[in-house]
Structures are given as structure tokens and as C-alpha cells.
Amino acid sequence: MSKVQVKPGQSVTFTGRAKGVKVGTKVVLLHMHNGKWTPLKSSTVLKNGSSYSLVTKFNNKGKEQLRVMAGKIVSPTVVVTVK
């Protein structure tokens, strides 16, 4: 698990590759909310090379548990601390 610290309203970019997933597959940023993984409004599609880039902002202070989902593939969880 990686940890990142940002200020409220600061943009955070998530990038990576999703091997074994078709180009054009929707990629969604998920966060843990009330014990369930729910999608944020940040989404994109896989580009050539199976790469993606998602940008979002967090306005509320605290810790956000996040992961990326491409098709049925899910990334490891990342914690972003908003201070």
C-alpha cells in the first residue's frame, strides 16, 4: 500500500497500465465509502499500450482509500491523506 499526502483542492493524478485488458475498456477510480467501494466521477478508457491516466481532487480533510478498476481487474489500494 502506497501513501500520498495532498492539500484540499489539490489535483491528484493516477497513472498505470492494465495488462490483459482490451484497449478502450473503461477505467474507473473507486474509493472506500461506508465500507463499500464506490466509483468517483473520474473515469477514462485504456489507451494504446493499455495505459491510463485519471485526475481527481479531494476537498475534505482525512484519509481516502482508493483503487483503480479496469474491466474486472482491480489495482492495489492506495491511501491519500488530505491535510
Coordinates of N, CA and C in Angstrom, one line a residue:
M1 N 0.8 -1.2 0.0 CA 0.0 0.0 0.0 C 0.9 1.2 0.0
S2 N 0.6 2.1 -0.9 CA 1.4 3.4 -1.0 C 0.6 4.5 -0.3
K3 N 1.4 5.5 0.2 CA 0.7 6.6 0.9 C 1.1 7.9 0.3
V4 N 0.2 8.8 0.1 CA 0.4 10.1 -0.5 C -0.3 11.2 0.3
Q5 N 0.3 12.4 0.4 CA -0.4 13.4 1.2 C -0.6 14.6 0.2
V6 N -1.8 15.2 0.2 CA -2.1 16.4 -0.6 C -2.9 17.4 0.2
K7 N -3.0 18.6 -0.3 CA -3.8 19.6 0.3 C -5.2 19.6 -0.2
P8 N -6.2 20.0 0.5 CA -7.6 20.1 0.0 C -7.6 20.9 -1.3
G9 N -8.3 20.3 -2.3 CA -8.5 21.0 -3.6 C -7.3 20.8 -4.6
Q10 N -6.3 20.1 -4.1 CA -5.1 19.8 -5.0 C -5.4 18.7 -5.9
S11 N -5.1 18.7 -7.2 CA -5.3 17.7 -8.1 C -4.4 16.5 -7.8
V12 N -4.9 15.3 -8.0 CA -4.1 14.0 -7.8 C -4.3 13.3 -9.1
T13 N -3.2 12.8 -9.7 CA -3.2 12.0 -10.9 C -2.8 10.6 -10.6
F14 N -3.6 9.7 -11.1 CA -3.4 8.2 -11.0 C -3.0 7.7 -12.4
T15 N -1.9 7.1 -12.6 CA -1.5 6.6 -13.9 C -1.1 5.1 -13.7
G16 N -1.1 4.4 -14.8 CA -0.7 3.0 -14.8 C -1.0 2.3 -16.1
R17 N -0.8 1.0 -16.0 CA -1.1 0.1 -17.1 C -2.0 -1.1 -16.6
A18 N -2.9 -1.5 -17.5 CA -3.7 -2.7 -17.1 C -3.5 -3.8 -18.1
K19 N -2.5 -4.7 -17.8 CA -2.2 -5.8 -18.7 C -3.3 -6.8 -18.8
G20 N -3.5 -7.3 -20.0 CA -4.6 -8.3 -20.2 C -6.0 -7.7 -20.3
V21 N -6.1 -6.4 -20.4 CA -7.4 -5.7 -20.6 C -7.4 -5.0 -22.0
K22 N -8.5 -5.1 -22.7 CA -8.5 -4.6 -24.1 C -8.4 -3.0 -24.1
V23 N -7.7 -2.5 -25.1 CA -7.7 -1.1 -25.3 C -9.2 -0.6 -25.5
G24 N -9.5 0.5 -24.9 CA -10.9 1.0 -25.0 C -11.8 0.7 -23.8
T25 N -11.3 -0.2 -22.9 CA -12.0 -0.6 -21.7 C -12.1 0.6 -20.8
K26 N -13.3 0.8 -20.2 CA -13.4 1.9 -19.2 C -12.6 1.6 -18.0
V27 N -12.0 2.7 -17.5 CA -11.2 2.6 -16.2 C -11.8 3.6 -15.3
V28 N -12.1 3.2 -14.0 CA -12.8 3.9 -13.0 C -12.0 4.0 -11.8
L29 N -12.0 5.2 -11.1 CA -11.4 5.4 -9.8 C -12.4 5.1 -8.8
L30 N -12.1 4.2 -7.8 CA -13.0 3.8 -6.8 C -12.5 4.3 -5.4
H31 N -13.4 4.7 -4.5 CA -13.0 5.0 -3.1 C -13.9 4.2 -2.1
M32 N -13.3 4.0 -1.0 CA -14.0 3.3 0.1 C -14.9 4.3 0.8
H33 N -16.2 4.0 0.8 CA -17.2 4.9 1.4 C -18.2 4.0 2.2
N34 N -18.3 4.2 3.5 CA -19.2 3.4 4.3 C -19.0 1.9 4.1
G35 N -17.8 1.5 4.0 CA -17.5 0.1 3.9 C -17.6 -0.6 2.6
K36 N -17.9 0.3 1.5 CA -18.1 -0.2 0.2 C -17.3 0.5 -0.8
W37 N -16.8 -0.1 -1.9 CA -16.1 0.5 -2.9 C -17.1 1.2 -3.8
T38 N -17.0 2.5 -4.0 CA -17.9 3.2 -4.8 C -17.1 4.1 -5.8
P39 N -17.7 4.2 -7.1 CA -17.0 5.0 -8.1 C -17.0 6.5 -7.8
L40 N -15.9 7.1 -8.1 CA -15.8 8.6 -8.2 C -16.2 9.0 -9.6
K41 N -16.3 10.3 -9.8 CA -16.7 10.8 -11.2 C -15.5 10.7 -12.2
S42 N -14.3 10.4 -11.7 CA -13.1 10.3 -12.5 C -13.1 9.0 -13.3
S43 N -13.1 9.0 -14.6 CA -13.0 7.8 -15.4 C -12.4 8.1 -16.7
T44 N -11.9 7.1 -17.4 CA -11.3 7.2 -18.7 C -11.4 5.9 -19.4
V45 N -10.7 5.7 -20.6 CA -10.6 4.4 -21.3 C -9.1 4.1 -21.5
L46 N -8.9 2.8 -21.5 CA -7.5 2.4 -21.8 C -7.0 2.8 -23.2
K47 N -5.8 3.4 -23.2 CA -5.3 3.8 -24.5 C -4.3 2.7 -25.0
N48 N -3.7 3.0 -26.2 CA -2.7 2.0 -26.7 C -1.7 1.8 -25.7
G49 N -1.2 0.6 -25.6 CA -0.2 0.2 -24.6 C -0.9 -0.1 -23.3
S50 N -2.2 -0.1 -23.2 CA -3.0 -0.4 -22.0 C -2.7 0.6 -20.9
S51 N -2.4 1.8 -21.2 CA -2.2 2.8 -20.2 C -3.4 3.7 -19.9
Y52 N -3.4 4.3 -18.7 CA -4.5 5.2 -18.3 C -3.9 6.3 -17.4
S53 N -4.7 7.4 -17.4 CA -4.4 8.5 -16.5 C -5.7 9.1 -16.0
L54 N -5.9 9.1 -14.7 CA -7.1 9.7 -14.1 C -6.7 10.8 -13.2
V55 N -7.5 11.9 -13.2 CA -7.2 13.1 -12.3 C -8.5 13.3 -11.5
T56 N -8.3 13.6 -10.2 CA -9.4 13.9 -9.3 C -8.9 14.9 -8.3
K57 N -9.8 15.5 -7.5 CA -9.5 16.4 -6.4 C -10.2 15.9 -5.2
F58 N -9.6 16.1 -4.0 CA -10.3 15.8 -2.8 C -10.4 17.1 -2.0
N59 N -11.6 17.5 -1.6 CA -11.9 18.7 -0.9 C -12.0 18.6 0.6
N60 N -12.3 17.4 1.1 CA -12.5 17.1 2.5 C -11.2 16.5 3.1
K61 N -10.8 17.1 4.3 CA -9.7 16.5 5.0 C -9.9 15.1 5.5
G62 N -8.9 14.3 5.6 CA -9.0 13.0 6.0 C -8.2 12.0 5.1
K63 N -8.5 10.7 5.3 CA -7.8 9.7 4.5 C -8.8 9.1 3.5
E64 N -8.3 9.0 2.3 CA -9.1 8.4 1.2 C -8.4 7.1 0.8
Q65 N -9.2 6.0 0.9 CA -8.7 4.7 0.3 C -9.2 4.6 -1.1
L66 N -8.2 4.4 -2.0 CA -8.6 4.4 -3.5 C -8.0 3.2 -4.2
R67 N -8.6 2.9 -5.3 CA -8.1 1.9 -6.2 C -8.7 2.1 -7.6
V68 N -8.1 1.6 -8.6 CA -8.5 1.7 -10.0 C -9.0 0.4 -10.5
M69 N -10.1 0.5 -11.2 CA -10.7 -0.7 -11.8 C -10.8 -0.6 -13.3
A70 N -10.2 -1.6 -14.0 CA -10.3 -1.6 -15.5 C -10.9 -3.0 -15.9
G71 N -12.2 -2.9 -16.4 CA -12.9 -4.1 -16.6 C -13.1 -4.9 -15.3
K72 N -12.6 -6.1 -15.2 CA -12.7 -6.8 -13.9 C -11.4 -6.8 -13.1
I73 N -10.4 -6.1 -13.6 CA -9.1 -6.0 -13.0 C -9.1 -4.9 -12.0
V74 N -8.6 -5.1 -10.8 CA -8.6 -4.0 -9.7 C -7.2 -3.9 -9.2
S75 N -6.8 -2.6 -9.1 CA -5.4 -2.3 -8.6 C -5.3 -2.5 -7.1
P76 N -4.1 -2.5 -6.5 CA -3.9 -2.5 -5.1 C -4.5 -1.2 -4.5
T77 N -4.8 -1.1 -3.3 CA -5.3 0.1 -2.6 C -4.2 1.1 -2.3
V78 N -4.5 2.3 -2.5 CA -3.6 3.4 -2.2 C -4.3 4.4 -1.2
V79 N -3.6 4.8 -0.2 CA -4.2 5.8 0.7 C -3.7 7.2 0.5
V80 N -4.6 8.1 0.3 CA -4.3 9.5 0.1 C -4.8 10.3 1.3
T81 N -3.9 11.0 2.0 CA -4.2 11.8 3.2 C -4.4 13.2 2.7
V82 N -5.5 13.8 3.0 CA -5.8 15.2 2.6 C -5.7 16.0 3.9
K83 N -4.7 16.9 3.9 CA -4.4 17.7 5.1 C -4.4 19.2 4.8

